[in-house]
PDB file of C-alpha atoms in Angstrom:
ATOM      1  CA  UNK G  27      71.995 110.815 107.191  1.00  0.00           C
ATOM      2  CA  UNK G  28      69.634 109.124 105.175  1.00  0.00           C
ATOM      3  CA  UNK G  29      70.389 105.818 103.961  1.00  0.00           C
ATOM      4  CA  UNK G  30      71.504 106.041 100.102  1.00  0.00           C
ATOM      5  CA  UNK G  31      69.153 104.784  97.722  1.00  0.00           C
ATOM      6  CA  UNK G  32      71.645 103.339  95.221  1.00  0.00           C
ATOM      7  CA  UNK G  33      73.049  99.823  94.651  1.00  0.00           C
ATOM      8  CA  UNK G  34      76.401 100.031  96.891  1.00  0.00           C
ATOM      9  CA  UNK G  35      74.259 100.204  99.642  1.00  0.00           C
ATOM     10  CA  UNK G  36      73.943  96.538 101.094  1.00  0.00           C
ATOM     11  CA  UNK G  37      71.342  95.194 103.614  1.00  0.00           C
ATOM     12  CA  UNK G  38      72.021  95.852 107.475  1.00  0.00           C
ATOM     13  CA  UNK G  39      71.866  91.454 107.999  1.00  0.00           C
ATOM     14  CA  UNK G  40      74.669  91.408 105.337  1.00  0.00           C
ATOM     15  CA  UNK G  41      76.483  94.535 107.018  1.00  0.00           C
ATOM     16  CA  UNK G  42      76.519  92.248 110.347  1.00  0.00           C
ATOM     17  CA  UNK G  43      77.605  88.856 108.626  1.00  0.00           C
ATOM     18  CA  UNK G  44      80.321  90.667 106.929  1.00  0.00           C
ATOM     19  CA  UNK G  45      81.543  93.211 109.735  1.00  0.00           C
ATOM     20  CA  UNK G  46      81.546  90.501 112.436  1.00  0.00           C
ATOM     21  CA  UNK G  47      84.012  88.137 109.922  1.00  0.00           C
ATOM     22  CA  UNK G  48      86.025  91.031 108.814  1.00  0.00           C
ATOM     23  CA  UNK G  49      89.992  90.333 108.929  1.00  0.00           C
ATOM     24  CA  UNK G  50      89.951  94.155 109.506  1.00  0.00           C
ATOM     25  CA  UNK G  51      87.681  94.338 112.715  1.00  0.00           C
ATOM     26  CA  UNK G  52      90.698  94.953 115.045  1.00  0.00           C
ATOM     27  CA  UNK G  53      92.134  97.821 112.777  1.00  0.00           C
ATOM     28  CA  UNK G  54      89.278 100.367 112.498  1.00  0.00           C
ATOM     29  CA  UNK G  55      86.472 101.464 115.026  1.00  0.00           C
ATOM     30  CA  UNK G  56      85.259  97.734 116.203  1.00  0.00           C
ATOM     31  CA  UNK G  57      88.522  97.317 118.521  1.00  0.00           C
ATOM     32  CA  UNK G  58      87.967  95.359 121.246  1.00  0.00           C
ATOM     33  CA  UNK G  59      84.128  95.285 121.378  1.00  0.00           C
ATOM     34  CA  UNK G  60      81.836  92.673 122.897  1.00  0.00           C
ATOM     35  CA  UNK G  61      78.938  91.240 120.693  1.00  0.00           C
ATOM     36  CA  UNK G  62      76.563  93.202 122.080  1.00  0.00           C
ATOM     37  CA  UNK G  63      78.966  96.545 121.361  1.00  0.00           C
ATOM     38  CA  UNK G  64      79.292  95.090 117.715  1.00  0.00           C
ATOM     39  CA  UNK G  65      75.749  94.947 117.152  1.00  0.00           C
ATOM     40  CA  UNK G  66      75.398  98.542 118.130  1.00  0.00           C
ATOM     41  CA  UNK G  67      77.885  99.724 115.599  1.00  0.00           C
ATOM     42  CA  UNK G  68      76.667  97.583 113.020  1.00  0.00           C
ATOM     43  CA  UNK G  69      73.442  98.653 113.410  1.00  0.00           C
ATOM     44  CA  UNK G  70      74.742 102.302 111.996  1.00  0.00           C
ATOM     45  CA  UNK G  71      76.787 101.116 109.330  1.00  0.00           C
ATOM     46  CA  UNK G  72      76.102 100.990 105.424  1.00  0.00           C
ATOM     47  CA  UNK G  73      78.907  99.998 102.913  1.00  0.00           C
ATOM     48  CA  UNK G  74      79.664 102.470  99.634  1.00  0.00           C
ATOM     49  CA  UNK G  75      81.674 101.082  96.913  1.00  0.00           C
ATOM     50  CA  UNK G  76      83.199 100.018  94.683  1.00  0.00           C
ATOM     51  CA  UNK G  77      84.446 103.879  94.543  1.00  0.00           C
ATOM     52  CA  UNK G  78      86.206 104.157  91.021  1.00  0.00           C
ATOM     53  CA  UNK G  79      89.829 105.306  91.085  1.00  0.00           C
ATOM     54  CA  UNK G  80      90.170 109.311  90.450  1.00  0.00           C
ATOM     55  CA  UNK G  81      86.141 109.383  92.220  1.00  0.00           C
ATOM     56  CA  UNK G  82      86.090 111.624  94.979  1.00  0.00           C
ATOM     57  CA  UNK G  83      84.470 110.307  98.589  1.00  0.00           C
ATOM     58  CA  UNK G  84      83.891 113.738  99.595  1.00  0.00           C
ATOM     59  CA  UNK G  85      85.373 117.137  98.855  1.00  0.00           C
ATOM     60  CA  UNK G  86      86.486 120.117 100.784  1.00  0.00           C
ATOM     61  CA  UNK G  87      83.633 122.329 102.205  1.00  0.00           C
ATOM     62  CA  UNK G  88      80.924 119.451 101.514  1.00  0.00           C
ATOM     63  CA  UNK G  89      78.710 119.199 104.940  1.00  0.00           C
ATOM     64  CA  UNK G  90      80.397 116.774 107.045  1.00  0.00           C
ATOM     65  CA  UNK G  91      78.274 113.981 107.410  1.00  0.00           C
ATOM     66  CA  UNK G  92      80.322 110.601 108.371  1.00  0.00           C
ATOM     67  CA  UNK G  93      83.051 108.758 109.129  1.00  0.00           C
ATOM     68  CA  UNK G  94      84.715 106.282 106.617  1.00  0.00           C
ATOM     69  CA  UNK G  95      86.257 103.027 107.428  1.00  0.00           C
ATOM     70  CA  UNK G  96      88.611 101.583 104.397  1.00  0.00           C
ATOM     71  CA  UNK G  97      87.365  98.188 103.661  1.00  0.00           C
ATOM     72  CA  UNK G  98      88.939  97.750 100.129  1.00  0.00           C
ATOM     73  CA  UNK G  99      91.274  99.864  97.960  1.00  0.00           C
ATOM     74  CA  UNK G 100      92.963 103.343  99.068  1.00  0.00           C
ATOM     75  CA  UNK G 101      92.281 106.713  99.465  1.00  0.00           C
ATOM     76  CA  UNK G 102      94.376 109.958  99.255  1.00  0.00           C
ATOM     77  CA  UNK G 103      93.337 113.221 101.169  1.00  0.00           C
ATOM     78  CA  UNK G 104      95.013 116.637 100.024  1.00  0.00           C
ATOM     79  CA  UNK G 105      93.915 120.035  99.901  1.00  0.00           C
ATOM     80  CA  UNK G 106      94.351 122.619  97.470  1.00  0.00           C
ATOM     81  CA  UNK G 107      96.035 125.983  98.173  1.00  0.00           C
ATOM     82  CA  UNK G 108      95.011 129.617  96.943  1.00  0.00           C
ATOM     83  CA  UNK G 109      97.440 129.301  94.011  1.00  0.00           C
ATOM     84  CA  UNK G 110      95.807 125.780  92.782  1.00  0.00           C
ATOM     85  CA  UNK G 111      98.611 123.574  94.514  1.00  0.00           C
ATOM     86  CA  UNK G 112      97.789 120.362  95.441  1.00  0.00           C
ATOM     87  CA  UNK G 113      98.971 119.285  98.998  1.00  0.00           C
ATOM     88  CA  UNK G 114      98.573 115.470  99.975  1.00  0.00           C
ATOM     89  CA  UNK G 115      97.765 115.410 103.738  1.00  0.00           C
ATOM     90  CA  UNK G 116      97.876 111.460 103.624  1.00  0.00           C
ATOM     91  CA  UNK G 117      97.085 108.100 102.424  1.00  0.00           C
ATOM     92  CA  UNK G 118      94.750 105.461 103.930  1.00  0.00           C
ATOM     93  CA  UNK G 119      94.204 101.830 103.583  1.00  0.00           C
ATOM     94  CA  UNK G 120      92.044  99.097 104.450  1.00  0.00           C
ATOM     95  CA  UNK G 121      91.356  98.792 107.965  1.00  0.00           C
ATOM     96  CA  UNK G 122      91.592 102.912 108.306  1.00  0.00           C
ATOM     97  CA  UNK G 123      89.644 105.662 109.442  1.00  0.00           C
ATOM     98  CA  UNK G 124      89.200 108.844 107.285  1.00  0.00           C
ATOM     99  CA  UNK G 125      86.990 112.120 107.602  1.00  0.00           C
ATOM    100  CA  UNK G 126      87.893 113.210 111.223  1.00  0.00           C
ATOM    101  CA  UNK G 127      88.917 116.468 110.170  1.00  0.00           C
ATOM    102  CA  UNK G 128      85.529 117.760 109.587  1.00  0.00           C
ATOM    103  CA  UNK G 129      84.266 116.875 113.134  1.00  0.00           C
ATOM    104  CA  UNK G 130      84.989 120.272 114.425  1.00  0.00           C
ATOM    105  CA  UNK G 131      83.532 122.526 111.756  1.00  0.00           C
ATOM    106  CA  UNK G 132      80.691 120.539 110.443  1.00  0.00           C
ATOM    107  CA  UNK G 133      82.432 120.456 106.939  1.00  0.00           C
ATOM    108  CA  UNK G 134      84.812 118.540 105.480  1.00  0.00           C
ATOM    109  CA  UNK G 135      88.194 120.009 105.366  1.00  0.00           C
ATOM    110  CA  UNK G 136      89.829 118.419 102.314  1.00  0.00           C
ATOM    111  CA  UNK G 137      89.300 116.428  99.588  1.00  0.00           C
ATOM    112  CA  UNK G 138      89.560 112.163  99.514  1.00  0.00           C
ATOM    113  CA  UNK G 139      89.620 110.758  96.238  1.00  0.00           C
ATOM    114  CA  UNK G 140      90.175 107.082  95.661  1.00  0.00           C
ATOM    115  CA  UNK G 141      93.492 106.028  94.513  1.00  0.00           C
ATOM    116  CA  UNK G 142      92.282 102.573  93.039  1.00  0.00           C
ATOM    117  CA  UNK G 143      88.948 100.966  93.273  1.00  0.00           C
ATOM    118  CA  UNK G 144      87.869 101.472  96.972  1.00  0.00           C
ATOM    119  CA  UNK G 145      84.781 100.497  99.080  1.00  0.00           C
ATOM    120  CA  UNK G 146      84.251 101.679 102.594  1.00  0.00           C
ATOM    121  CA  UNK G 147      82.204 101.628 105.624  1.00  0.00           C
ATOM    122  CA  UNK G 148      80.001 104.596 106.189  1.00  0.00           C
ATOM    123  CA  UNK G 149      79.360 105.838 110.354  1.00  0.00           C
ATOM    124  CA  UNK G 150      76.935 108.453 110.235  1.00  0.00           C
ATOM    125  CA  UNK G 151      78.460 110.916 112.544  1.00  0.00           C
ATOM    126  CA  UNK G 152      74.853 111.669 114.044  1.00  0.00           C
ATOM    127  CA  UNK G 153      74.155 108.115 114.930  1.00  0.00           C
ATOM    128  CA  UNK G 154      77.645 107.203 116.097  1.00  0.00           C
ATOM    129  CA  UNK G 155      78.117 109.947 118.479  1.00  0.00           C
ATOM    130  CA  UNK G 156      74.751 108.016 120.120  1.00  0.00           C
ATOM    131  CA  UNK G 157      76.429 104.883 120.160  1.00  0.00           C
ATOM    132  CA  UNK G 158      79.421 106.329 121.517  1.00  0.00           C
ATOM    133  CA  UNK G 159      77.896 107.424 124.829  1.00  0.00           C
ATOM    134  CA  UNK G 160      76.638 103.579 124.830  1.00  0.00           C
ATOM    135  CA  UNK G 161      79.885 101.858 124.243  1.00  0.00           C
ATOM    136  CA  UNK G 162      82.990 103.156 126.141  1.00  0.00           C
ATOM    137  CA  UNK G 163      85.539 101.177 124.309  1.00  0.00           C
ATOM    138  CA  UNK G 164      84.306 103.163 120.905  1.00  0.00           C
ATOM    139  CA  UNK G 165      84.882 106.596 122.509  1.00  0.00           C
ATOM    140  CA  UNK G 166      88.512 105.472 123.306  1.00  0.00           C
ATOM    141  CA  UNK G 167      89.089 104.293 119.711  1.00  0.00           C
ATOM    142  CA  UNK G 168      88.079 107.184 118.090  1.00  0.00           C
ATOM    143  CA  UNK G 169      90.444 109.180 120.204  1.00  0.00           C
ATOM    144  CA  UNK G 170      93.430 106.991 119.723  1.00  0.00           C
ATOM    145  CA  UNK G 171      93.055 107.420 115.627  1.00  0.00           C
ATOM    146  CA  UNK G 172      92.725 111.176 116.153  1.00  0.00           C
ATOM    147  CA  UNK G 173      95.337 111.481 118.492  1.00  0.00           C
ATOM    148  CA  UNK G 174      97.492 109.119 115.525  1.00  0.00           C
ATOM    149  CA  UNK G 175      96.733 111.346 113.094  1.00  0.00           C
ATOM    150  CA  UNK G 176      97.729 114.397 114.999  1.00  0.00           C
ATOM    151  CA  UNK G 177     101.223 112.956 115.731  1.00  0.00           C
ATOM    152  CA  UNK G 178     101.461 112.281 111.841  1.00  0.00           C
ATOM    153  CA  UNK G 179     100.771 115.991 111.246  1.00  0.00           C
ATOM    154  CA  UNK G 180     103.610 116.983 113.711  1.00  0.00           C
ATOM    155  CA  UNK G 181     106.194 114.320 112.198  1.00  0.00           C
ATOM    156  CA  UNK G 182     105.390 115.791 108.751  1.00  0.00           C
ATOM    157  CA  UNK G 183     106.692 119.630 110.123  1.00  0.00           C
ATOM    158  CA  UNK G 184     109.798 118.425 111.461  1.00  0.00           C
ATOM    159  CA  UNK G 185     113.579 118.893 110.504  1.00  0.00           C
ATOM    160  CA  UNK G 186     113.989 115.584 108.628  1.00  0.00           C
ATOM    161  CA  UNK G 187     115.827 115.441 105.654  1.00  0.00           C
ATOM    162  CA  UNK G 188     114.835 113.840 102.177  1.00  0.00           C
ATOM    163  CA  UNK G 189     116.488 110.278 103.001  1.00  0.00           C
ATOM    164  CA  UNK G 190     114.826 109.754 106.506  1.00  0.00           C
ATOM    165  CA  UNK G 191     111.526 110.829 105.208  1.00  0.00           C
ATOM    166  CA  UNK G 192     111.395 108.451 102.213  1.00  0.00           C
ATOM    167  CA  UNK G 193     112.769 105.784 104.400  1.00  0.00           C
ATOM    168  CA  UNK G 194     110.290 106.799 107.628  1.00  0.00           C
ATOM    169  CA  UNK G 195     107.341 106.827 105.058  1.00  0.00           C
ATOM    170  CA  UNK G 196     108.542 103.185 103.587  1.00  0.00           C
ATOM    171  CA  UNK G 197     108.768 101.591 107.133  1.00  0.00           C
ATOM    172  CA  UNK G 198     105.244 103.231 107.892  1.00  0.00           C
ATOM    173  CA  UNK G 199     103.865 101.632 105.293  1.00  0.00           C
ATOM    174  CA  UNK G 200     105.103  98.354 105.772  1.00  0.00           C
ATOM    175  CA  UNK G 201     104.176  98.132 109.013  1.00  0.00           C
ATOM    176  CA  UNK G 202     100.600  99.112 108.164  1.00  0.00           C
ATOM    177  CA  UNK G 203     100.772  96.382 105.486  1.00  0.00           C
ATOM    178  CA  UNK G 204     101.717  93.507 107.983  1.00  0.00           C
ATOM    179  CA  UNK G 205      99.129  94.366 110.120  1.00  0.00           C
ATOM    180  CA  UNK G 206      96.537  93.568 107.654  1.00  0.00           C
ATOM    181  CA  UNK G 207      98.369  89.959 107.278  1.00  0.00           C
ATOM    182  CA  UNK G 208     100.184  91.551 104.198  1.00  0.00           C
ATOM    183  CA  UNK G 209     103.336  91.004 103.429  1.00  0.00           C
ATOM    184  CA  UNK G 210     105.934  93.600 105.553  1.00  0.00           C
ATOM    185  CA  UNK G 211     108.559  93.698 102.638  1.00  0.00           C
ATOM    186  CA  UNK G 212     106.689  93.530  99.678  1.00  0.00           C
ATOM    187  CA  UNK G 213     104.809  96.635  99.146  1.00  0.00           C
ATOM    188  CA  UNK G 214     102.292  97.663  96.313  1.00  0.00           C
ATOM    189  CA  UNK G 215     102.339 101.243  96.540  1.00  0.00           C
ATOM    190  CA  UNK G 216      98.610 102.675  95.811  1.00  0.00           C
ATOM    191  CA  UNK G 217      99.787 106.407  94.796  1.00  0.00           C
ATOM    192  CA  UNK G 218     102.450 107.775  92.158  1.00  0.00           C
ATOM    193  CA  UNK G 219     105.695 108.718  93.440  1.00  0.00           C
ATOM    194  CA  UNK G 220     104.167 112.913  93.085  1.00  0.00           C
ATOM    195  CA  UNK G 221     102.103 111.895  95.681  1.00  0.00           C
ATOM    196  CA  UNK G 222     104.640 110.488  97.970  1.00  0.00           C
ATOM    197  CA  UNK G 223     106.981 113.733  97.172  1.00  0.00           C
ATOM    198  CA  UNK G 224     103.693 116.176  98.001  1.00  0.00           C
ATOM    199  CA  UNK G 225     103.003 114.229 101.565  1.00  0.00           C
ATOM    200  CA  UNK G 226     107.004 114.187 102.510  1.00  0.00           C
ATOM    201  CA  UNK G 227     107.114 117.801 101.212  1.00  0.00           C
ATOM    202  CA  UNK G 228     109.847 116.744  98.903  1.00  0.00           C
ATOM    203  CA  UNK G 229     110.181 117.691  95.089  1.00  0.00           C
ATOM    204  CA  UNK G 230     108.909 114.727  92.936  1.00  0.00           C
ATOM    205  CA  UNK G 231     112.378 114.521  91.224  1.00  0.00           C
ATOM    206  CA  UNK G 232     114.197 114.032  94.740  1.00  0.00           C
ATOM    207  CA  UNK G 233     111.905 111.160  95.583  1.00  0.00           C
ATOM    208  CA  UNK G 234     112.457 109.224  92.142  1.00  0.00           C
ATOM    209  CA  UNK G 235     116.375 109.857  92.764  1.00  0.00           C
ATOM    210  CA  UNK G 236     116.064 108.269  96.129  1.00  0.00           C
ATOM    211  CA  UNK G 237     114.010 105.436  95.304  1.00  0.00           C
ATOM    212  CA  UNK G 238     116.919 104.789  92.521  1.00  0.00           C
ATOM    213  CA  UNK G 239     119.624 105.306  95.095  1.00  0.00           C
ATOM    214  CA  UNK G 240     118.086 103.044  97.837  1.00  0.00           C
ATOM    215  CA  UNK G 241     118.242 100.552  94.891  1.00  0.00           C
ATOM    216  CA  UNK G 242     121.492 100.892  94.105  1.00  0.00           C
ATOM    217  CA  UNK G 243     122.355 100.388  97.744  1.00  0.00           C
ATOM    218  CA  UNK G 244     121.083  97.565  98.093  1.00  0.00           C
ATOM    219  CA  UNK G 245     117.863  98.619 100.296  1.00  0.00           C
ATOM    220  CA  UNK G 246     115.027  97.912  97.952  1.00  0.00           C
ATOM    221  CA  UNK G 247     114.090  96.327  94.415  1.00  0.00           C
ATOM    222  CA  UNK G 248     111.780  98.854  92.953  1.00  0.00           C
ATOM    223  CA  UNK G 249     109.754  97.916  89.856  1.00  0.00           C
ATOM    224  CA  UNK G 250     107.468 100.358  88.896  1.00  0.00           C
ATOM    225  CA  UNK G 251     104.749 100.714  92.387  1.00  0.00           C
ATOM    226  CA  UNK G 252     105.916  97.475  93.787  1.00  0.00           C
ATOM    227  CA  UNK G 253     109.005  98.077  96.510  1.00  0.00           C
ATOM    228  CA  UNK G 254     110.708  94.923  97.859  1.00  0.00           C
ATOM    229  CA  UNK G 255     112.420  95.990 101.191  1.00  0.00           C
ATOM    230  CA  UNK G 256     115.749  93.585 100.746  1.00  0.00           C
ATOM    231  CA  UNK G 257     117.572  95.115 103.579  1.00  0.00           C
ATOM    232  CA  UNK G 258     115.462  96.248 106.589  1.00  0.00           C
ATOM    233  CA  UNK G 259     117.887  97.135 109.226  1.00  0.00           C
ATOM    234  CA  UNK G 260     119.412  99.781 106.716  1.00  0.00           C
ATOM    235  CA  UNK G 261     116.030 101.331 106.396  1.00  0.00           C
ATOM    236  CA  UNK G 262     115.469 101.168 109.521  1.00  0.00           C
ATOM    237  CA  UNK G 263     118.702 103.020 110.937  1.00  0.00           C
ATOM    238  CA  UNK G 264     118.121 105.594 108.241  1.00  0.00           C
ATOM    239  CA  UNK G 265     114.113 106.070 108.539  1.00  0.00           C
ATOM    240  CA  UNK G 266     113.550 105.394 112.309  1.00  0.00           C
ATOM    241  CA  UNK G 267     113.372 108.832 113.673  1.00  0.00           C
ATOM    242  CA  UNK G 268     110.799 109.786 110.943  1.00  0.00           C
ATOM    243  CA  UNK G 269     107.844 107.458 112.229  1.00  0.00           C
ATOM    244  CA  UNK G 270     104.465 108.152 110.368  1.00  0.00           C
ATOM    245  CA  UNK G 271     103.064 105.245 111.671  1.00  0.00           C
ATOM    246  CA  UNK G 272     103.677 105.793 115.644  1.00  0.00           C
ATOM    247  CA  UNK G 273     103.300 102.149 116.894  1.00  0.00           C
ATOM    248  CA  UNK G 274     106.509 100.137 117.995  1.00  0.00           C
ATOM    249  CA  UNK G 275     105.725  97.000 116.041  1.00  0.00           C
ATOM    250  CA  UNK G 276     109.598  95.577 115.892  1.00  0.00           C
ATOM    251  CA  UNK G 277     108.479  94.140 119.438  1.00  0.00           C
ATOM    252  CA  UNK G 278     105.432  92.469 118.579  1.00  0.00           C
ATOM    253  CA  UNK G 279     105.690  91.129 114.921  1.00  0.00           C
ATOM    254  CA  UNK G 280     109.167  89.131 113.984  1.00  0.00           C
ATOM    255  CA  UNK G 281     108.899  89.916 110.301  1.00  0.00           C
ATOM    256  CA  UNK G 282     110.065  93.568 111.098  1.00  0.00           C
ATOM    257  CA  UNK G 283     113.468  92.571 113.305  1.00  0.00           C
TER     258      UNK G 283
END
């Protein structure tokens, strides 16, 4: 993909510096890469942003060009069915990759929209394929992320109660934020209740009612879009079987025990 000619694109020299020092480097593609391999990856990267809340990174049907790693902010991926109904596929926060669904068909299979001011690292896929052949660890990381995406999709199709779904969703967010060095118990939700409901295959009213119930039972303190987990053990007992995160961080992270 040709470099974008606007002020949102930074120089390669700046990218190398920011990528090497980025606190997210072990969460997205550079996981475990040595200095030489990192340099090969950095040579194809460019940054896009800020993408304002409500603006799209890509739309369903667009020609697939690149994968995107979120640097800051948050994205929502979704589809629109023939009846005009929106179905939320997932949420992508800093350090996470999106755009994988376009690899097979050569076209994006969903829409990606910014939930808040967001910046991303763009990895042009034609060039990424070349680098993958030279950096075996990079291929393994892409496959790992694709496997996690498939696992999450399978979980959403399972027969879990509404309580289990919301509790599992909050546990997953807790773990994801913790890996970024943020609080595991105070979570800022970038998405509205209706998006959570759509993602979990629930009614918006059900999600709102469950937030209120979890608060009444002492598991959460809810202040608009800020959620504080007060009783992590109780939330884990309720939501452990509905795991949209896929990593058992409880053994590695004392905050989650």
